[in-house]
Tab-separated table of C-alpha atoms and ligand atoms in Angstrom:
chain	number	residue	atom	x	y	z
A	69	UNK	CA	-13.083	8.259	-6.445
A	70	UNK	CA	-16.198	6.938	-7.664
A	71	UNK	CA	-15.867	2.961	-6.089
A	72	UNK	CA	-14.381	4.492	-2.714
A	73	UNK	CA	-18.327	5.410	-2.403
A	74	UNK	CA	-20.185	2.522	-3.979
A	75	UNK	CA	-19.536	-0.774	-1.941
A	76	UNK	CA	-18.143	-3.460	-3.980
A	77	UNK	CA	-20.061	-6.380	-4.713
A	78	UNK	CA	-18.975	-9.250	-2.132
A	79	UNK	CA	-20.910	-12.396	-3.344
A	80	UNK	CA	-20.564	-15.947	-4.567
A	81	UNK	CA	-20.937	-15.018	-7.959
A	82	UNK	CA	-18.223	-12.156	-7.154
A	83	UNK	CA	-15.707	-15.292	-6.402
A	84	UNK	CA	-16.816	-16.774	-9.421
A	85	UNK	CA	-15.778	-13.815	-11.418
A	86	UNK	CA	-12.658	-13.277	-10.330
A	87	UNK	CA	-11.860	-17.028	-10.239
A	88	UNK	CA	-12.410	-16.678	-14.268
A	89	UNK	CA	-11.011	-13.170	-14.582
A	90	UNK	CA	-7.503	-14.100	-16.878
A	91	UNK	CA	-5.271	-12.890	-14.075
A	92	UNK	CA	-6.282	-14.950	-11.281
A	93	UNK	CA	-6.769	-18.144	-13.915
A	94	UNK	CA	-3.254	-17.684	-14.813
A	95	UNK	CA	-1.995	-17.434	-10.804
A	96	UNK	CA	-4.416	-20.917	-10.839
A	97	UNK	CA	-2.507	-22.333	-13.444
A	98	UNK	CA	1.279	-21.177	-12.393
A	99	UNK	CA	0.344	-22.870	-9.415
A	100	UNK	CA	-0.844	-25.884	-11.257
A	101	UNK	CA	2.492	-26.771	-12.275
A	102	UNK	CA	4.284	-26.446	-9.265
A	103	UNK	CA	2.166	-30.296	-8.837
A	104	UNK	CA	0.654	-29.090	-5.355
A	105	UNK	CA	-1.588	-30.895	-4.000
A	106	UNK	CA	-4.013	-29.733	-1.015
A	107	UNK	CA	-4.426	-33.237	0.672
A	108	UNK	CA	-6.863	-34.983	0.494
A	109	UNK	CA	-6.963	-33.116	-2.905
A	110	UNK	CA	-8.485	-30.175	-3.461
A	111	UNK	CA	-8.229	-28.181	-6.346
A	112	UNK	CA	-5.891	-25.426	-6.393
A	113	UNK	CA	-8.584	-22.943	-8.037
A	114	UNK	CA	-10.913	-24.333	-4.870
A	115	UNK	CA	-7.650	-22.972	-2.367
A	116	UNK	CA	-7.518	-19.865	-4.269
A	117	UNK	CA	-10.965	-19.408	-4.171
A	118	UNK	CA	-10.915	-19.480	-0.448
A	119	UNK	CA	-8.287	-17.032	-0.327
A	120	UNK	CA	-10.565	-14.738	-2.247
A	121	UNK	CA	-13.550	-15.175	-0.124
A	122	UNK	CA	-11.903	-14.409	2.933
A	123	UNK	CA	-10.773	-10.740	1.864
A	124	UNK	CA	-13.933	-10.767	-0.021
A	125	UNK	CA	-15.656	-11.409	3.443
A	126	UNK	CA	-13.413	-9.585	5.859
A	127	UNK	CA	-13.372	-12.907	7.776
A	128	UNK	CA	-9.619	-12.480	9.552
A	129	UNK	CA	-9.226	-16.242	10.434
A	130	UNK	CA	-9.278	-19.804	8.134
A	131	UNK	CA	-11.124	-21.423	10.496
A	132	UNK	CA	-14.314	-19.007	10.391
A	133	UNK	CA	-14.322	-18.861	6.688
A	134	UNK	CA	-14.097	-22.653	6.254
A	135	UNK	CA	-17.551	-22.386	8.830
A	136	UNK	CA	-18.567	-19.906	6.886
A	137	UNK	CA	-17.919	-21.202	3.319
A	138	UNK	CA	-19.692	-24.447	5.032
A	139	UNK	CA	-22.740	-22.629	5.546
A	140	UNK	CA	-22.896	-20.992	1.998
A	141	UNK	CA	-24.451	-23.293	-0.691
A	142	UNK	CA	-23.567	-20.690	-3.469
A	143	UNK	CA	-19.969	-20.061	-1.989
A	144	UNK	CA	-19.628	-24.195	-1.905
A	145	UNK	CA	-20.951	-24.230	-5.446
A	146	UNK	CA	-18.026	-22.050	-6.812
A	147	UNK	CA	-15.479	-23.786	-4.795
A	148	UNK	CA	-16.081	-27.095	-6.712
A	149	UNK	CA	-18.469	-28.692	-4.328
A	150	UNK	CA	-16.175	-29.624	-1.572
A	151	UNK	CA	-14.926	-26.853	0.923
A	152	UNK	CA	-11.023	-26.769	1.765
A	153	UNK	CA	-10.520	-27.423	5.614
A	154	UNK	CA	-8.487	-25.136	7.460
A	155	UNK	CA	-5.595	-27.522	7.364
A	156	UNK	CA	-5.793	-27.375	3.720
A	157	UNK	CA	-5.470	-23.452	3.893
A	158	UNK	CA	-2.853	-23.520	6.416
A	159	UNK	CA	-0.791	-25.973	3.505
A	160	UNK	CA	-1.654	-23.579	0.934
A	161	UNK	CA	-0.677	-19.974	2.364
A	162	UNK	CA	2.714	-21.882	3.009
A	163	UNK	CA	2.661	-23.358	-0.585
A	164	UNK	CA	2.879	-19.594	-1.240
A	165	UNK	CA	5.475	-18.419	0.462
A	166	UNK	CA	7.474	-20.930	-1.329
A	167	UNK	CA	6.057	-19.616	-4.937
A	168	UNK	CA	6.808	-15.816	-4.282
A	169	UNK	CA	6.862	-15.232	-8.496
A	170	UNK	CA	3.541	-17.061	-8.838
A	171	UNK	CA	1.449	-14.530	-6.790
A	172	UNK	CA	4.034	-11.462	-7.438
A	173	UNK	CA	2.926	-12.176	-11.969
A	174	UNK	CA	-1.014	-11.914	-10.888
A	175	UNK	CA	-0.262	-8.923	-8.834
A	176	UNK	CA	0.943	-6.834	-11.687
A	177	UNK	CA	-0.709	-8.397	-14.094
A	178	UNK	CA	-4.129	-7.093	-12.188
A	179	UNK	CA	-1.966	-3.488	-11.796
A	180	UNK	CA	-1.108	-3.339	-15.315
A	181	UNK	CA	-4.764	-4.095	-16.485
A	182	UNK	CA	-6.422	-1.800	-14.001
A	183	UNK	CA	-4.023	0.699	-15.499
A	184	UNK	CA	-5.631	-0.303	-18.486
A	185	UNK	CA	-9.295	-0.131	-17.556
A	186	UNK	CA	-9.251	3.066	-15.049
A	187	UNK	CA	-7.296	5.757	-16.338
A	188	UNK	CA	-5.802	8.095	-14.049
A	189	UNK	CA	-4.663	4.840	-11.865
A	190	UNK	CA	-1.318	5.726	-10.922
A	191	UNK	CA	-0.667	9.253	-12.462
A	192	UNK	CA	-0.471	10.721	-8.672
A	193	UNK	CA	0.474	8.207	-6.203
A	194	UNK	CA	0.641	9.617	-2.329
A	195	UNK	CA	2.760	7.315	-0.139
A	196	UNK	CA	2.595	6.457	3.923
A	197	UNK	CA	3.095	3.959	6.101
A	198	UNK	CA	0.334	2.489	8.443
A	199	UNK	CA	0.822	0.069	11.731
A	200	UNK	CA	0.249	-3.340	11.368
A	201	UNK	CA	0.158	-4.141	15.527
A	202	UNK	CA	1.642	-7.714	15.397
A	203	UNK	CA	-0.418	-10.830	16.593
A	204	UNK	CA	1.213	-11.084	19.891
A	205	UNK	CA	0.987	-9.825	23.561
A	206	UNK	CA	1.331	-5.679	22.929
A	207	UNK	CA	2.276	-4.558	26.702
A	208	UNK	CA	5.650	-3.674	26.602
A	209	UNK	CA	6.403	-3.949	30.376
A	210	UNK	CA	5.919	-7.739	32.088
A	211	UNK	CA	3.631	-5.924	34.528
A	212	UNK	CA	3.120	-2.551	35.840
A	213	UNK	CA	6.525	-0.081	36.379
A	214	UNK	CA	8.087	-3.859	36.032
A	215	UNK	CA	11.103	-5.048	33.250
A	216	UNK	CA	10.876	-4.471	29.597
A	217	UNK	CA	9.563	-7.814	28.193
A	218	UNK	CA	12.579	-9.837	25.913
A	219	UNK	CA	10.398	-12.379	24.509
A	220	UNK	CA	7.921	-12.251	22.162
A	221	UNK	CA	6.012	-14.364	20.392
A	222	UNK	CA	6.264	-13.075	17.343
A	223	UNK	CA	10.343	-12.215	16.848
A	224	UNK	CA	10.109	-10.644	13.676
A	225	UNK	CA	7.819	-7.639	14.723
A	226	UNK	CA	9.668	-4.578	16.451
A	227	UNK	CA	8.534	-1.307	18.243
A	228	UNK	CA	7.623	1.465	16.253
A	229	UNK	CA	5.389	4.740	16.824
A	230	UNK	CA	2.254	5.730	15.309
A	231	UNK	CA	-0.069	8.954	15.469
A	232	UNK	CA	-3.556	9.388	16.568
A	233	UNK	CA	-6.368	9.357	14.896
A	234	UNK	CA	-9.991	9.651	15.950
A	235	UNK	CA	-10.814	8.913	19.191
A	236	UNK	CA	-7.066	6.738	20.138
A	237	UNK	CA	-4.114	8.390	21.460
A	238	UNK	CA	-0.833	8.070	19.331
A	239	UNK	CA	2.235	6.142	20.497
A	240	UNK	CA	4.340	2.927	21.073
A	241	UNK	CA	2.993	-0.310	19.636
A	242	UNK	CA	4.506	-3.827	18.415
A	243	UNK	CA	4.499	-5.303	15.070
A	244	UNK	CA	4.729	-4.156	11.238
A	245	UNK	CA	4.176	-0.980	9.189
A	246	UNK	CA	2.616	-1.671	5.726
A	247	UNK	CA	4.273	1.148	3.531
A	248	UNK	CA	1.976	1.502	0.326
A	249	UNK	CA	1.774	4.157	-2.779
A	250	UNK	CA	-1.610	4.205	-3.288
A	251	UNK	CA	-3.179	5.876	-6.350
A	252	UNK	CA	-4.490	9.568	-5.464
A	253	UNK	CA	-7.299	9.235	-8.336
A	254	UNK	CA	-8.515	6.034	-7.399
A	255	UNK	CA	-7.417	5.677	-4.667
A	256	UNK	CA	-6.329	1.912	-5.304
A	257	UNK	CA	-3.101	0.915	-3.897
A	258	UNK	CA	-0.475	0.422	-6.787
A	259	UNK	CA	2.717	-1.192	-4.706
A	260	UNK	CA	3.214	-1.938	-1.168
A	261	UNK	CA	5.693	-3.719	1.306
A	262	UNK	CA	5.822	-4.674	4.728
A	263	UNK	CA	8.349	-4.040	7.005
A	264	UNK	CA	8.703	-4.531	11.207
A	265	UNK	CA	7.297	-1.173	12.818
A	266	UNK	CA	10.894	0.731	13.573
A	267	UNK	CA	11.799	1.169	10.304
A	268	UNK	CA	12.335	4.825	9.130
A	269	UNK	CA	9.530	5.242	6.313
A	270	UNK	CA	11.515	7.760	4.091
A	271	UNK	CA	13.712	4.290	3.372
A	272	UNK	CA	11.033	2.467	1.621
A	273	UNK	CA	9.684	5.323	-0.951
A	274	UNK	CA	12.490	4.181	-3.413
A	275	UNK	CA	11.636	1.035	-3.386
A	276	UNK	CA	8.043	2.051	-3.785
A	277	UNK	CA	8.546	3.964	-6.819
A	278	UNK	CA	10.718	1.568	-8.389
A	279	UNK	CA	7.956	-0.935	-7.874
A	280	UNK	CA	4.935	1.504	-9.511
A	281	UNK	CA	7.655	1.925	-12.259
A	282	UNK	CA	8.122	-1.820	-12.807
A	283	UNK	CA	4.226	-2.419	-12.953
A	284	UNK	CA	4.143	0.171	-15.938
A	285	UNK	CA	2.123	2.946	-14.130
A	286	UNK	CA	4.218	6.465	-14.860
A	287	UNK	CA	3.317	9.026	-11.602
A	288	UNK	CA	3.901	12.512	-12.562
A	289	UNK	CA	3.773	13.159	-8.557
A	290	UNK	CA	4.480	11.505	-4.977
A	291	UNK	CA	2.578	12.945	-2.459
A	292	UNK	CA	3.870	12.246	1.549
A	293	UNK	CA	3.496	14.218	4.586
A	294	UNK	CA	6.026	15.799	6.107
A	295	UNK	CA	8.133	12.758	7.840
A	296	UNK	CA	8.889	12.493	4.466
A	297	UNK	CA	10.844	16.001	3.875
A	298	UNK	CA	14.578	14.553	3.836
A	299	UNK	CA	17.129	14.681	0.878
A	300	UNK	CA	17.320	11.239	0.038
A	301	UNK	CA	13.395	10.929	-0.684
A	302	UNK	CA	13.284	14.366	-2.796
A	303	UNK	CA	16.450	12.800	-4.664
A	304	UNK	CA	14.901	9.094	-4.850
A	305	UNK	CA	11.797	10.542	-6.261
A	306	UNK	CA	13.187	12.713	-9.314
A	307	UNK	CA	15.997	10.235	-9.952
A	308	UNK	CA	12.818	8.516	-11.577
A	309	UNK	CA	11.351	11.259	-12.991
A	310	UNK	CA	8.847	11.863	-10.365
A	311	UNK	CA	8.132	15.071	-8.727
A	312	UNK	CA	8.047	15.107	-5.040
A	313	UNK	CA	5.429	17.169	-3.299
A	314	UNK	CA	6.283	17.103	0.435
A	315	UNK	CA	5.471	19.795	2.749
A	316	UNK	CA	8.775	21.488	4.568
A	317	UNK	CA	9.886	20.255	7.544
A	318	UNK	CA	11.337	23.076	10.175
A	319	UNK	CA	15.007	21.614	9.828
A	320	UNK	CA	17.975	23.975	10.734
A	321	UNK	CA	17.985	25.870	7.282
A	322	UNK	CA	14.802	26.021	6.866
A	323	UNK	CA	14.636	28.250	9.758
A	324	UNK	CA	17.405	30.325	9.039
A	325	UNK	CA	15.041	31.409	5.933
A	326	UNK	CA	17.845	32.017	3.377
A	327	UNK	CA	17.108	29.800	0.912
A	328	UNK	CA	14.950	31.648	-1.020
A	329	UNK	CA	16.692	33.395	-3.534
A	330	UNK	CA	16.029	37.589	-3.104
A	331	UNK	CA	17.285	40.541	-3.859
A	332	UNK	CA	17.125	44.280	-2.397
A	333	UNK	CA	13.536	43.902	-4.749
A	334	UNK	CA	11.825	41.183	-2.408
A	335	UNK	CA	11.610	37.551	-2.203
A	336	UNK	CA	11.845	36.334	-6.030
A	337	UNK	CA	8.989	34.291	-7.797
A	338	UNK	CA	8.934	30.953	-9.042
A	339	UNK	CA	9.006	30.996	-13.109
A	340	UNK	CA	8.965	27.426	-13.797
A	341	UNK	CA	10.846	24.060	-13.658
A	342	UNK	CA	12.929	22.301	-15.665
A	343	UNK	CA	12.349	18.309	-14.780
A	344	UNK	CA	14.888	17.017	-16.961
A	345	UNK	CA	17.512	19.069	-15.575
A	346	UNK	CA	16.441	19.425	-12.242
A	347	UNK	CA	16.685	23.135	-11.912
A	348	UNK	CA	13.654	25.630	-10.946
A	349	UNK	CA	13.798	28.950	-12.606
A	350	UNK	CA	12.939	32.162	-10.216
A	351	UNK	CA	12.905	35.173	-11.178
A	352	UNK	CA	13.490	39.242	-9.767
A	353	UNK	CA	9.685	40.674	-8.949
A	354	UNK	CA	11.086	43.870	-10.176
A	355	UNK	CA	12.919	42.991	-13.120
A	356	UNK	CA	15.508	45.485	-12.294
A	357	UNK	CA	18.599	42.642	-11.450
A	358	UNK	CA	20.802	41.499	-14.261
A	359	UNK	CA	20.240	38.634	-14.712
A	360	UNK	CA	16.483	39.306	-13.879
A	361	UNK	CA	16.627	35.309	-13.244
A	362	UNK	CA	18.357	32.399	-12.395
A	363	UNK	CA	18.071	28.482	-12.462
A	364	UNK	CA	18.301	27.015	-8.872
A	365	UNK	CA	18.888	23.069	-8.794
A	366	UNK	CA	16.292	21.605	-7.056
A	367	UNK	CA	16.100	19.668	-3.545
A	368	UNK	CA	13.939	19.892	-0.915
A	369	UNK	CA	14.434	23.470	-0.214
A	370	UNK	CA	13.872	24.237	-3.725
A	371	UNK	CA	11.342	21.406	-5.101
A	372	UNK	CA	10.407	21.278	-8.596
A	373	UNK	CA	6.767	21.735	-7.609
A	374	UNK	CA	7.563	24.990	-5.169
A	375	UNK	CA	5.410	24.506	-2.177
A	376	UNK	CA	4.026	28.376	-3.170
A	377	UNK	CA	1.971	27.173	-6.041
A	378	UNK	CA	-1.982	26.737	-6.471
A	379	UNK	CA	-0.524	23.011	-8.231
A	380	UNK	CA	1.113	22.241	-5.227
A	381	UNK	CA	-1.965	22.275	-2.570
A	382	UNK	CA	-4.167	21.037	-4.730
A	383	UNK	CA	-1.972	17.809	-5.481
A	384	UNK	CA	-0.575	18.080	-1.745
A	385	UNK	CA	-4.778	17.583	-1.165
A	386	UNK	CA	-4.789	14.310	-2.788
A	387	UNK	CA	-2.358	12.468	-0.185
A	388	UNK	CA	-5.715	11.434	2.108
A	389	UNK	CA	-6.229	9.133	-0.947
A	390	UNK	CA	-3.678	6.573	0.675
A	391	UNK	CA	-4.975	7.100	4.422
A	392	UNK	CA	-8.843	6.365	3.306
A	393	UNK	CA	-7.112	3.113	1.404
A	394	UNK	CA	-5.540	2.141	4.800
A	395	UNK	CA	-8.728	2.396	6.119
A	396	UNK	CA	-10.557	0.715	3.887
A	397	UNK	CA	-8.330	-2.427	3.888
A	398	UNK	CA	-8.191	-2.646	7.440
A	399	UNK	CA	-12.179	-2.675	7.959
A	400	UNK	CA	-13.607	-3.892	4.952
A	401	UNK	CA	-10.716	-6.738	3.533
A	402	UNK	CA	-9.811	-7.607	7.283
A	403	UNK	CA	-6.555	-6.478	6.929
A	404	UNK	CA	-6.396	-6.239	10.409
A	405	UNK	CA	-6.131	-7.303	13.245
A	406	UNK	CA	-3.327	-9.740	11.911
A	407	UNK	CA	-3.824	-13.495	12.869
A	408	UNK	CA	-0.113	-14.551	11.626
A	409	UNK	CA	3.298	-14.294	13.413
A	410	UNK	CA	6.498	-13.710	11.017
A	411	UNK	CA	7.472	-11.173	8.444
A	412	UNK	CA	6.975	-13.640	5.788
A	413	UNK	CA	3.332	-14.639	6.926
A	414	UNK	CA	2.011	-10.938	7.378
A	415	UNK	CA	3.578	-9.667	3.839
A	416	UNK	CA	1.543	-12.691	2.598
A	417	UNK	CA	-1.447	-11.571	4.113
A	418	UNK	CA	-1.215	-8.337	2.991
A	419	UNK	CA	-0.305	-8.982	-0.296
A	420	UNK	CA	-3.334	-11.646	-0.145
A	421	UNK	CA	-5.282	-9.044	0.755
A	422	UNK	CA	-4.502	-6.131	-1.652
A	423	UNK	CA	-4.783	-8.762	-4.554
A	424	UNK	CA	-8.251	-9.770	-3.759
A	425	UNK	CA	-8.962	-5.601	-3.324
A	426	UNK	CA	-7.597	-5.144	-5.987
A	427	UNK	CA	-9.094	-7.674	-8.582
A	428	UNK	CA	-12.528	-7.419	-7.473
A	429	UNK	CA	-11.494	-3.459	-8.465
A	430	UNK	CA	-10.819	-4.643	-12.078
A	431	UNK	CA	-14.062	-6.430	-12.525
A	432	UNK	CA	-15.543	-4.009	-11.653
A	433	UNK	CA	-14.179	-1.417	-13.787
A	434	UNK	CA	-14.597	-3.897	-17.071
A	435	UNK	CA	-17.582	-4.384	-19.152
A	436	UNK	CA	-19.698	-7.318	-17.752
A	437	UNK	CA	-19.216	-10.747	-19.744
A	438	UNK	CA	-22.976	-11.406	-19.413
A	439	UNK	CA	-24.017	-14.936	-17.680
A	440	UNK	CA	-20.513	-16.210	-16.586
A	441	UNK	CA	-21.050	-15.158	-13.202
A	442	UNK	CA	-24.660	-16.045	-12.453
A	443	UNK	CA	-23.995	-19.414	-14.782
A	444	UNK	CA	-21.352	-20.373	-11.729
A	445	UNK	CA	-22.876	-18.915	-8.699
A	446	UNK	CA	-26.672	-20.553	-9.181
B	365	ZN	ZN1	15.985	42.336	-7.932
């Protein structure tokens, strides 16, 4: 909570930093030894420098940050002297693409060592989906009451719906959907993926969760709105020991109300859950039935966090943790608008993005190494 409120520092010496954190020097040299070369030469830690910078600086396109970085002795300084042109950028993102282990090792690396220096980072992780609106014409007709449009210029991105919020309207747009568990303590995202826009979000939370798994962080809770509520995401959360907290959607027997085990007493009372087994224990208010309980096996009509309890709202509360982080990335890491075209190109830029979030996160959170920074950046 605390960094969501303090803006991080966004300098030269900040690139410096997390040039020389071991994470990012380790991405440097696993890309070392794939013997790239940014012609006419630059260094790799020079490309990935760049990289940082323009997350670090919101700036959305290569060719303003290689103006910018032009303009900023301190920035140039860091860099090695010599800015990367664009070209050199353009090379590089692609050099990634083709090195998907190289950047996917510094991403959990910098997860498993934030884990490390913020506890609480991914006890409670609240997933969502946000849209991505693809870097292409977005009017869905050729002209008014005219033809659907066939052609796009970016093929990969599809139709999909989003809500409103604030001032625009919710509806149809083109492009991608970045689905992301973020931490609900900190707030920091712990595993994403990007997918084209129609894809049903209750798919990807298994996934998800087997990525937070994989990066070592162990949620005792997934938090999701309601588009969430379906079998297969209550089952894909506990089958890893995770309990879902998901508020009920108004399905057929839901409203049909008999779920709820009762008796000629009243409704009965939750009386606690049994994780390993997946059972909920509720109870006669009266006493007076024999048994006076019984163990119901949970799903999402019977969840073992029952959406009755004091727990349940208050960890239900924490799900605006991955909204704000949507927010956040999108208007302060230039996130969006996108400036690619392709699946493979925006996952990069998200996960480009995230990484550089997410780094500058972890030097934060660790005790200064006094003059390393300021040595670099002056
Ligand atoms: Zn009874």
């Amino acid at each position: 909570m605390a960094d969501s409120k303090v803006p991080p520092t966004r300098d030269a010496g900040k690139v410096a930093t997390l040039l020389d954190s071991p994470e990012i020097a380790a991405l440097i040299a696993a890309l070392e030894d794939t013997r790239w070369t940014g012609r006419p030469g630059y260094p790799i830690r020079a490309m990935v420098g760049m990289t940082l910078a323009k997350s670090l600086y919101a700036v959305p396109t290569w060719s303003r940050m290689v103006r910018l970085a032009s303009e900023m002795d301190g920035l140039r300084r860091v860099l090695g002297g010599q800015v990367p042109s664009q070209w050199a950028c353009y090379r590089f993102t692609a050099k990634l693409r083709e090195h998907p282990d190289a950047l996917r090792t510094c991403v959990d690396a910098v997860v498993a060592a934030l884990a490390v220096e913020r506890p609480g980072y991914g006890t409670v992780v609240a997933i969502d989906g946000s849209d991505m609106p693809a870097y292409a014409n977005g009017q869905r007709y050729l002209y008014n009451h005219g033809p659907e449009r066939e052609r796009f210029s970016d093929p990969d991105a599809a139709w999909g719906h989003r809500s409103s919020i604030s001032t625009r309207k919710g509806g149809g747009y083109y492009g991608y959907k970045l689905h992301a568990a973020a931490c609900a303590v900190t707030d920091l995202p712990v595993a994403w993926t990007v997918r084209p826009a129609n894809d049903y979000e209750g798919a990807e939370v298994a996934g998800l969760l087997d990525a937070v798994t994989a990066r070592g962080a162990r949620p005792e809770y997934a938090v999701m709105d309601k588009g969430y509520d379906a079998s297969a995401v209550h089952a894909a959360c506990m089958d890893r020991g995770i309990r879902p907290v998901i508020p009920l959607k108004r399905t057929a027997d839901v409203a049909r109300g008999d779920y709820q085990p009762s008796c000629e007493h009243g409704a009965w009372t939750f009386a606690g859950a049994d994780d390993a087994r997946r059972r909920t224990k509720w109870r006669c208010p009266s006493g007076g039935c024999a048994p006076a309980s019984r163990w119901v096996k949970a799903d999402r009509l019977h969840p073992l966090l029952p959406r009755e309890t004091p727990r349940y709202r208050t960890t239900y509360a924490k799900r605006g943790a991955v909204e704000r982080e949507f927010g956040r990335l999108k208007h302060d890491w230039a996130l969006a608008p996108l400036r690619v075209r392709g699946l493979s190109r925006v996952a990069l830029h998200a996960d480009l993005t995230i990484l550089a979030r997410l780094a500058v996160a972890l030097s934060d959170a660790r005790p200064a190494v006094a003059g390393v920074a300021t040595a670099r950046a002056s």
